[in-house]
Amino acid sequence: MSADPVRPGPVGDSHDERTERRLWLEDVLARLHSRYVGLTDGALADYIPELATVDPDRFAIAAMTTDGERVEVGACDHRFTIQSISKLLVYGLALEANGREAVLERVGVAPTGERFNAIVLDDADNRAPNPMVNAGAIAVTDLVAGDGVDDRLGAVLDVFERYLGRRPEIDEAVWTSERATGDRNRAIAYLMLSRGILDGPVDDTLDLYFAQCSLLVTAADLATIGAIIANHGADPRTGGRVIEPTVARDLMTVALTCGMYDYAGEWAYTVGIPAKSGVGGGILGVLPGAGGIATFSPRLDEHGHSVRGVNVFEELSRDFDLHLFDPDRPWYR
Ligand code: DON
């Protein structure tokens, strides 16, 4: 393999500069793809049986810059279930619809240092700890208003449509599988109901939570969502507003502090990119002001994160100074 490509300096908006940046990014992502495609460590999620039936070898890396340049390497059109990455979008919906104060009454913003499905609540304030772990995400989903599951799912799909320009399909087999095996989530939800953190009807909220996790997206979709959040809520392709800048800021904050669960501290320390993972194999990263990066590869580590994905993000951050607090971080504005 030849030497790593030289990173272009801060670039402007001329056609040539944008082309130079896109070619550079393509080269970087293609190299990462070929470096990690042989890595087969990790295992498919099997606690939801349907997730254990996916092809373990697919691998995609996608990026979109805040000026709308897109780069895709590998299986970027392959659809997989978004799983916990949906928590970010639905948290945005809850913030918009209810306001920050009302949401904070039900769900805090403190990292737990525990697994995503830990049975842990914020006892001092009688709320879920944060919106990225299951407890908090279920409490956030409870806040999605509507008349029955279909209507509330419509509100979630409306949000996805704002980001993606289309309503994603639902993987019915995964949804059914989640329902059939979701007793731990039921336990968490009923505990919160008993404490008055959820309003209910709790089975509807759980069904909606299982549905949002079963929505089908691609790595390219995740990069688009990341770029919109990174662009402070405006779609880089159209300039249209998708979410308010204050909501984008809150999403980036909880992604950085809580998005990677019991690996969040280590992730913030070593990678320093706000990110959210899902047990379907996706990781969505947000480079504030610069763009979105997404990986897809379904073999997971012990924290429930894609093994190849974590490697890609670690290497990208290290080699290109992408840590949020790195003084050499490029394209910062
Ligand atoms: O709650 C669950 O078990 C899943 N539907 C979502 C979990 C998930 O994606 C955890 N993230 N890595």
JSON list of N, CA and C in Angstrom, two decimals, residues 228-229 231-234 241-252:
[
{"chain": "A", "resi": 228, "resn": "ILE", "atom": "N", "xyz": [-26.44, 16.41, 9.11]},
{"chain": "A", "resi": 228, "resn": "ILE", "atom": "CA", "xyz": [-27.47, 17.41, 9.46]},
{"chain": "A", "resi": 228, "resn": "ILE", "atom": "C", "xyz": [-27.28, 17.87, 10.90]},
{"chain": "A", "resi": 229, "resn": "ILE", "atom": "N", "xyz": [-27.03, 16.91, 11.78]},
{"chain": "A", "resi": 229, "resn": "ILE", "atom": "CA", "xyz": [-26.81, 17.29, 13.19]},
{"chain": "A", "resi": 229, "resn": "ILE", "atom": "C", "xyz": [-25.52, 18.12, 13.29]},
{"chain": "A", "resi": 231, "resn": "ASN", "atom": "N", "xyz": [-24.31, 19.97, 11.14]},
{"chain": "A", "resi": 231, "resn": "ASN", "atom": "CA", "xyz": [-24.55, 21.27, 10.51]},
{"chain": "A", "resi": 231, "resn": "ASN", "atom": "C", "xyz": [-25.56, 22.09, 11.33]},
{"chain": "A", "resi": 232, "resn": "HIS", "atom": "N", "xyz": [-25.64, 21.73, 12.61]},
{"chain": "A", "resi": 232, "resn": "HIS", "atom": "CA", "xyz": [-26.49, 22.45, 13.57]},
{"chain": "A", "resi": 232, "resn": "HIS", "atom": "C", "xyz": [-27.96, 22.43, 13.15]},
{"chain": "A", "resi": 233, "resn": "GLY", "atom": "N", "xyz": [-28.35, 21.33, 12.50]},
{"chain": "A", "resi": 233, "resn": "GLY", "atom": "CA", "xyz": [-29.77, 21.11, 12.22]},
{"chain": "A", "resi": 233, "resn": "GLY", "atom": "C", "xyz": [-30.23, 21.48, 10.83]},
{"chain": "A", "resi": 234, "resn": "ALA", "atom": "N", "xyz": [-29.35, 22.05, 10.00]},
{"chain": "A", "resi": 234, "resn": "ALA", "atom": "CA", "xyz": [-29.74, 22.39, 8.63]},
{"chain": "A", "resi": 234, "resn": "ALA", "atom": "C", "xyz": [-29.22, 21.31, 7.68]},
{"chain": "A", "resi": 241, "resn": "ARG", "atom": "N", "xyz": [-34.13, 23.65, 7.12]},
{"chain": "A", "resi": 241, "resn": "ARG", "atom": "CA", "xyz": [-33.97, 23.34, 8.55]},
{"chain": "A", "resi": 241, "resn": "ARG", "atom": "C", "xyz": [-34.67, 22.03, 8.88]},
{"chain": "A", "resi": 242, "resn": "VAL", "atom": "N", "xyz": [-33.95, 21.11, 9.52]},
{"chain": "A", "resi": 242, "resn": "VAL", "atom": "CA", "xyz": [-34.52, 19.82, 9.92]},
{"chain": "A", "resi": 242, "resn": "VAL", "atom": "C", "xyz": [-34.83, 19.84, 11.42]},
{"chain": "A", "resi": 243, "resn": "ILE", "atom": "N", "xyz": [-33.87, 20.31, 12.21]},
{"chain": "A", "resi": 243, "resn": "ILE", "atom": "CA", "xyz": [-34.10, 20.49, 13.65]},
{"chain": "A", "resi": 243, "resn": "ILE", "atom": "C", "xyz": [-33.48, 21.82, 14.06]},
{"chain": "A", "resi": 244, "resn": "GLU", "atom": "N", "xyz": [-33.93, 22.33, 15.18]},
{"chain": "A", "resi": 244, "resn": "GLU", "atom": "CA", "xyz": [-33.40, 23.60, 15.68]},
{"chain": "A", "resi": 244, "resn": "GLU", "atom": "C", "xyz": [-31.94, 23.41, 16.14]},
{"chain": "A", "resi": 245, "resn": "PRO", "atom": "N", "xyz": [-31.12, 24.47, 16.02]},
{"chain": "A", "resi": 245, "resn": "PRO", "atom": "CA", "xyz": [-29.73, 24.36, 16.47]},
{"chain": "A", "resi": 245, "resn": "PRO", "atom": "C", "xyz": [-29.60, 23.95, 17.94]},
{"chain": "A", "resi": 246, "resn": "THR", "atom": "N", "xyz": [-30.53, 24.40, 18.78]},
{"chain": "A", "resi": 246, "resn": "THR", "atom": "CA", "xyz": [-30.45, 24.03, 20.20]},
{"chain": "A", "resi": 246, "resn": "THR", "atom": "C", "xyz": [-30.68, 22.53, 20.38]},
{"chain": "A", "resi": 247, "resn": "VAL", "atom": "N", "xyz": [-31.57, 21.96, 19.55]},
{"chain": "A", "resi": 247, "resn": "VAL", "atom": "CA", "xyz": [-31.82, 20.52, 19.63]},
{"chain": "A", "resi": 247, "resn": "VAL", "atom": "C", "xyz": [-30.58, 19.77, 19.12]},
{"chain": "A", "resi": 248, "resn": "ALA", "atom": "N", "xyz": [-30.00, 20.25, 18.01]},
{"chain": "A", "resi": 248, "resn": "ALA", "atom": "CA", "xyz": [-28.79, 19.61, 17.49]},
{"chain": "A", "resi": 248, "resn": "ALA", "atom": "C", "xyz": [-27.69, 19.62, 18.55]},
{"chain": "A", "resi": 249, "resn": "ARG", "atom": "N", "xyz": [-27.58, 20.72, 19.25]},
{"chain": "A", "resi": 249, "resn": "ARG", "atom": "CA", "xyz": [-26.56, 20.81, 20.30]},
{"chain": "A", "resi": 249, "resn": "ARG", "atom": "C", "xyz": [-26.81, 19.77, 21.39]},
{"chain": "A", "resi": 250, "resn": "ASP", "atom": "N", "xyz": [-28.07, 19.64, 21.79]},
{"chain": "A", "resi": 250, "resn": "ASP", "atom": "CA", "xyz": [-28.38, 18.66, 22.84]},
{"chain": "A", "resi": 250, "resn": "ASP", "atom": "C", "xyz": [-28.11, 17.23, 22.35]},
{"chain": "A", "resi": 251, "resn": "LEU", "atom": "N", "xyz": [-28.41, 16.96, 21.09]},
{"chain": "A", "resi": 251, "resn": "LEU", "atom": "CA", "xyz": [-28.16, 15.61, 20.55]},
{"chain": "A", "resi": 251, "resn": "LEU", "atom": "C", "xyz": [-26.66, 15.31, 20.55]},
{"chain": "A", "resi": 252, "resn": "MET", "atom": "N", "xyz": [-25.86, 16.29, 20.13]},
{"chain": "A", "resi": 252, "resn": "MET", "atom": "CA", "xyz": [-24.42, 16.07, 20.11]},
{"chain": "A", "resi": 252, "resn": "MET", "atom": "C", "xyz": [-23.88, 15.85, 21.53]}
]
